[in-house]
Coordinates of C-alpha atoms and ligand atoms in Angstrom, one line a residue:
M1 CA 7.1 -6.8 21.3
R2 CA 5.1 -4.0 19.7
I3 CA 6.1 -4.0 16.0
T4 CA 4.8 -1.7 13.3
V5 CA 5.5 -2.6 9.7
L6 CA 5.0 -0.4 6.6
T7 CA 5.1 -2.2 3.3
G8 CA 5.3 -0.7 -0.2
A9 CA 5.5 -1.7 -3.9
G10 CA 8.8 -3.7 -3.4
I11 CA 7.0 -6.5 -1.5
S12 CA 4.5 -7.1 -4.2
A13 CA 6.9 -6.6 -7.1
E14 CA 8.2 -10.2 -6.7
S15 CA 4.6 -11.4 -7.1
G16 CA 4.5 -9.7 -10.5
I17 CA 2.6 -6.5 -9.5
R18 CA 3.9 -3.6 -11.5
T19 CA 3.6 -0.1 -10.2
F20 CA 4.3 3.6 -10.6
R21 CA 7.9 4.4 -11.4
A22 CA 8.8 7.9 -10.1
S23 CA 11.7 8.1 -12.7
D24 CA 9.5 8.7 -15.7
G25 CA 6.1 9.5 -14.2
L26 CA 4.4 6.6 -16.0
W27 CA 2.4 3.6 -14.8
E28 CA 2.0 0.9 -17.4
E29 CA 2.5 3.5 -20.2
H30 CA -0.1 5.8 -18.7
R31 CA 0.6 9.3 -17.3
I32 CA 0.0 9.4 -13.6
E33 CA -2.0 12.6 -14.0
D34 CA -4.4 10.7 -16.3
V35 CA -5.0 7.6 -14.1
A36 CA -4.2 8.4 -10.5
T37 CA -5.6 11.9 -9.8
P38 CA -9.2 13.1 -9.1
E39 CA -8.8 15.5 -12.1
G40 CA -7.9 12.6 -14.4
F41 CA -11.0 10.7 -13.3
H42 CA -13.2 13.7 -13.8
R43 CA -11.8 14.1 -17.4
D44 CA -12.0 10.5 -18.5
P45 CA -13.7 8.1 -16.0
A46 CA -13.8 5.3 -18.6
L47 CA -10.0 5.3 -19.0
V48 CA -9.5 5.3 -15.3
H49 CA -11.9 2.4 -14.8
R50 CA -10.2 0.4 -17.6
F51 CA -6.8 1.1 -15.9
Y52 CA -7.9 -0.1 -12.5
N53 CA -10.0 -3.0 -13.9
Q54 CA -6.7 -4.2 -15.4
R55 CA -4.8 -3.7 -12.1
R56 CA -7.6 -5.6 -10.3
A57 CA -7.3 -8.5 -12.8
D58 CA -3.5 -8.6 -12.4
A59 CA -3.8 -8.6 -8.6
A60 CA -6.3 -11.5 -8.7
R61 CA -3.9 -13.5 -10.8
A62 CA -0.9 -12.8 -8.6
Q63 CA 0.1 -15.0 -5.7
P64 CA 1.4 -13.9 -2.3
N65 CA 5.1 -14.6 -1.9
A66 CA 7.4 -15.6 1.0
A67 CA 7.7 -12.0 2.3
H68 CA 3.9 -11.7 2.6
R69 CA 3.7 -15.1 4.4
A70 CA 6.5 -14.2 6.7
L71 CA 4.7 -11.1 8.0
A72 CA 1.6 -13.3 8.7
R73 CA 3.9 -15.4 10.8
L74 CA 5.3 -12.4 12.6
A75 CA 1.8 -11.4 13.7
R76 CA 1.4 -14.8 15.4
H77 CA 4.4 -14.1 17.6
H78 CA 4.2 -10.3 18.2
D79 CA 1.8 -7.4 18.6
L80 CA 2.0 -6.4 15.0
T81 CA 0.4 -3.5 13.2
L82 CA 0.7 -4.0 9.4
I83 CA 0.3 -0.9 7.3
T84 CA 0.6 -1.1 3.5
Q85 CA 0.8 1.4 0.7
N86 CA -0.2 -1.4 -1.7
V87 CA -3.7 -1.6 -3.1
D88 CA -3.5 -5.4 -3.8
D89 CA -4.8 -8.0 -1.3
L90 CA -1.6 -10.1 -1.2
H91 CA -1.0 -9.6 2.5
E92 CA -4.5 -10.9 3.3
R93 CA -4.1 -13.8 0.9
G94 CA -0.7 -14.5 2.5
G95 CA -2.4 -15.0 5.8
S96 CA -2.5 -11.5 7.5
A97 CA -5.8 -11.0 9.2
E98 CA -5.6 -7.3 9.7
V99 CA -4.0 -4.9 7.2
I100 CA -4.3 -1.1 7.2
H101 CA -4.5 0.0 3.5
M102 CA -3.4 3.6 3.7
H103 CA -3.8 4.1 -0.1
G104 CA -7.1 2.2 -0.4
S105 CA -7.8 -1.1 -2.1
L106 CA -8.6 -2.5 -5.6
L107 CA -11.3 -4.5 -3.9
G108 CA -13.2 -1.5 -2.8
A109 CA -15.6 0.9 -4.6
L110 CA -16.3 4.4 -3.4
C111 CA -19.1 6.8 -4.3
S112 CA -17.6 10.2 -5.1
G113 CA -21.0 11.8 -4.4
C114 CA -22.0 10.5 -1.0
G115 CA -18.9 8.7 0.2
H116 CA -20.6 5.2 0.5
R117 CA -18.2 2.2 0.2
W118 CA -18.9 -1.3 -1.1
P119 CA -17.0 -4.2 -2.6
A120 CA -15.9 -3.4 -6.1
A121 CA -17.1 -5.5 -9.0
L122 CA -14.2 -7.2 -11.0
V123 CA -15.1 -4.8 -13.8
M124 CA -16.2 -1.3 -13.0
R125 CA -17.7 1.2 -15.5
P126 CA -18.5 4.9 -15.4
P127 CA -22.4 4.6 -15.3
D128 CA -22.3 2.2 -12.4
P129 CA -24.8 3.5 -9.8
C130 CA -23.9 3.9 -6.1
P131 CA -26.0 1.3 -4.2
A132 CA -26.7 4.0 -1.5
C133 CA -27.6 7.2 -3.4
G134 CA -28.1 5.9 -6.9
Q135 CA -25.8 8.5 -8.6
P136 CA -23.5 7.2 -11.3
L137 CA -20.4 8.2 -9.4
A138 CA -18.7 4.9 -8.5
R139 CA -14.9 5.2 -8.4
P140 CA -12.2 2.8 -7.3
D141 CA -11.6 3.2 -3.5
I142 CA -8.0 4.2 -4.1
V143 CA -6.2 7.2 -2.7
W144 CA -5.0 9.2 -5.6
F145 CA -2.2 11.8 -5.8
G146 CA -3.4 15.0 -4.1
E147 CA -5.8 13.0 -1.8
I148 CA -5.3 12.3 1.9
P149 CA -4.2 8.8 2.9
Y150 CA -6.6 6.7 5.0
H151 CA -6.4 5.8 8.7
M152 CA -3.7 8.4 9.4
E153 CA -4.6 8.8 13.1
R154 CA -4.4 5.1 13.7
I155 CA -1.2 4.9 11.8
W156 CA 0.5 7.7 13.8
Q157 CA -0.6 6.0 17.0
A158 CA 0.8 2.6 15.9
V159 CA 4.1 4.3 14.9
E160 CA 4.3 6.2 18.2
S161 CA 3.7 3.1 20.3
A162 CA 6.1 0.8 18.4
E163 CA 9.2 -0.6 19.9
L164 CA 10.4 -1.7 16.5
F165 CA 9.4 0.0 13.2
A166 CA 10.2 -1.6 9.9
A167 CA 9.8 -0.3 6.3
I168 CA 9.7 -3.0 3.7
G169 CA 10.0 -2.4 -0.1
T170 CA 9.2 1.3 0.1
S171 CA 11.2 4.2 -1.3
G172 CA 10.0 6.3 1.6
Q173 CA 9.7 9.3 -0.7
V174 CA 6.0 9.6 -0.8
Y175 CA 4.4 11.7 2.0
P176 CA 3.5 10.7 4.6
A177 CA 5.3 7.4 4.6
A178 CA 8.6 9.4 4.6
G179 CA 7.8 10.8 8.0
L180 CA 6.8 7.6 9.7
A181 CA 10.3 6.2 10.3
Q182 CA 11.5 9.6 11.7
H183 CA 8.5 9.7 14.0
A184 CA 9.1 6.2 15.2
R185 CA 12.7 7.0 15.9
R186 CA 11.9 10.1 17.8
N187 CA 9.5 8.1 20.0
G188 CA 12.2 5.6 20.9
A189 CA 11.7 2.8 18.4
E190 CA 14.4 0.8 16.8
T191 CA 14.0 1.3 13.1
I192 CA 14.9 -1.0 10.3
E193 CA 14.7 -0.7 6.5
L194 CA 14.4 -3.8 4.3
N195 CA 14.8 -2.8 0.7
L196 CA 16.4 -3.6 -2.6
A197 CA 18.6 -0.5 -2.2
A198 CA 19.1 1.9 0.7
S199 CA 16.3 4.5 0.4
A200 CA 16.4 8.3 0.4
A201 CA 15.3 8.2 4.0
A202 CA 18.2 5.8 4.9
R203 CA 19.4 8.0 7.7
D204 CA 16.1 7.6 9.6
F205 CA 16.9 3.9 10.0
S206 CA 19.3 2.3 12.5
Q207 CA 19.5 -1.0 10.6
H208 CA 19.4 -1.8 6.9
R209 CA 18.9 -5.2 5.2
I210 CA 19.4 -4.9 1.5
G211 CA 18.1 -7.5 -0.9
P212 CA 14.9 -8.9 -2.5
A213 CA 11.9 -8.9 -0.1
T214 CA 11.4 -12.7 -0.5
Q215 CA 14.9 -13.2 0.9
V216 CA 15.5 -10.5 3.5
V217 CA 12.0 -10.5 5.0
P218 CA 11.8 -14.2 5.9
Q219 CA 15.3 -14.0 7.3
W220 CA 14.4 -11.0 9.5
V221 CA 11.2 -12.6 10.7
Q222 CA 13.0 -15.8 11.5
G223 CA 15.3 -13.9 13.8
L224 CA 12.2 -12.4 15.7
C225 CA 10.3 -15.7 15.9
P226 CA 12.5 -18.4 17.5
Ligands
ZN301 ZN1 -23.5 7.5 -3.3

């Protein structure tokens, strides 16, 4: 079966990865505008690098959980496209060979001058030169608020061709993730939401499994992989 899965913060939360909470606009006591926008980076690149250096260290210490591992198992039985909004590498370390990171990755560095990409050092600093053009413009390869998510053409195609679309641990409120379930449904896919609570986009899903990802995801995968 052709299955497209979108994962969000809820799948990594149980591995101890903390994230942005829409309710108060804060992320680890930092304002989103300061640490997750191009304007914030322009104002204070040192602060932004310190913030992502900490996120990178936290992600390196975290371990993939049963939900990450279950999706690796799903890929061995089905034609799976795995899309994540997460910037950690827990899917990869949980055994998933191919992951589409629509919001970038903590493991990547990007030159804001020439667009060159390279593997991020564990600790990045503002004067770090770009290995391609030499300008001191290295930034984390993360899609910030106000920027366009990566790989959208490939993502829409995977959603369109899916027979089954699943959203896991995502509130579905952040564009364009919100539109993916709707698009899948219009193209004839069965849609399922696996989440701690029914999301704001609940009506776009024909099935709901409510509970922690480490419980509901392995159960769901078990049903698809006899
Ligand atoms: Zn460059």
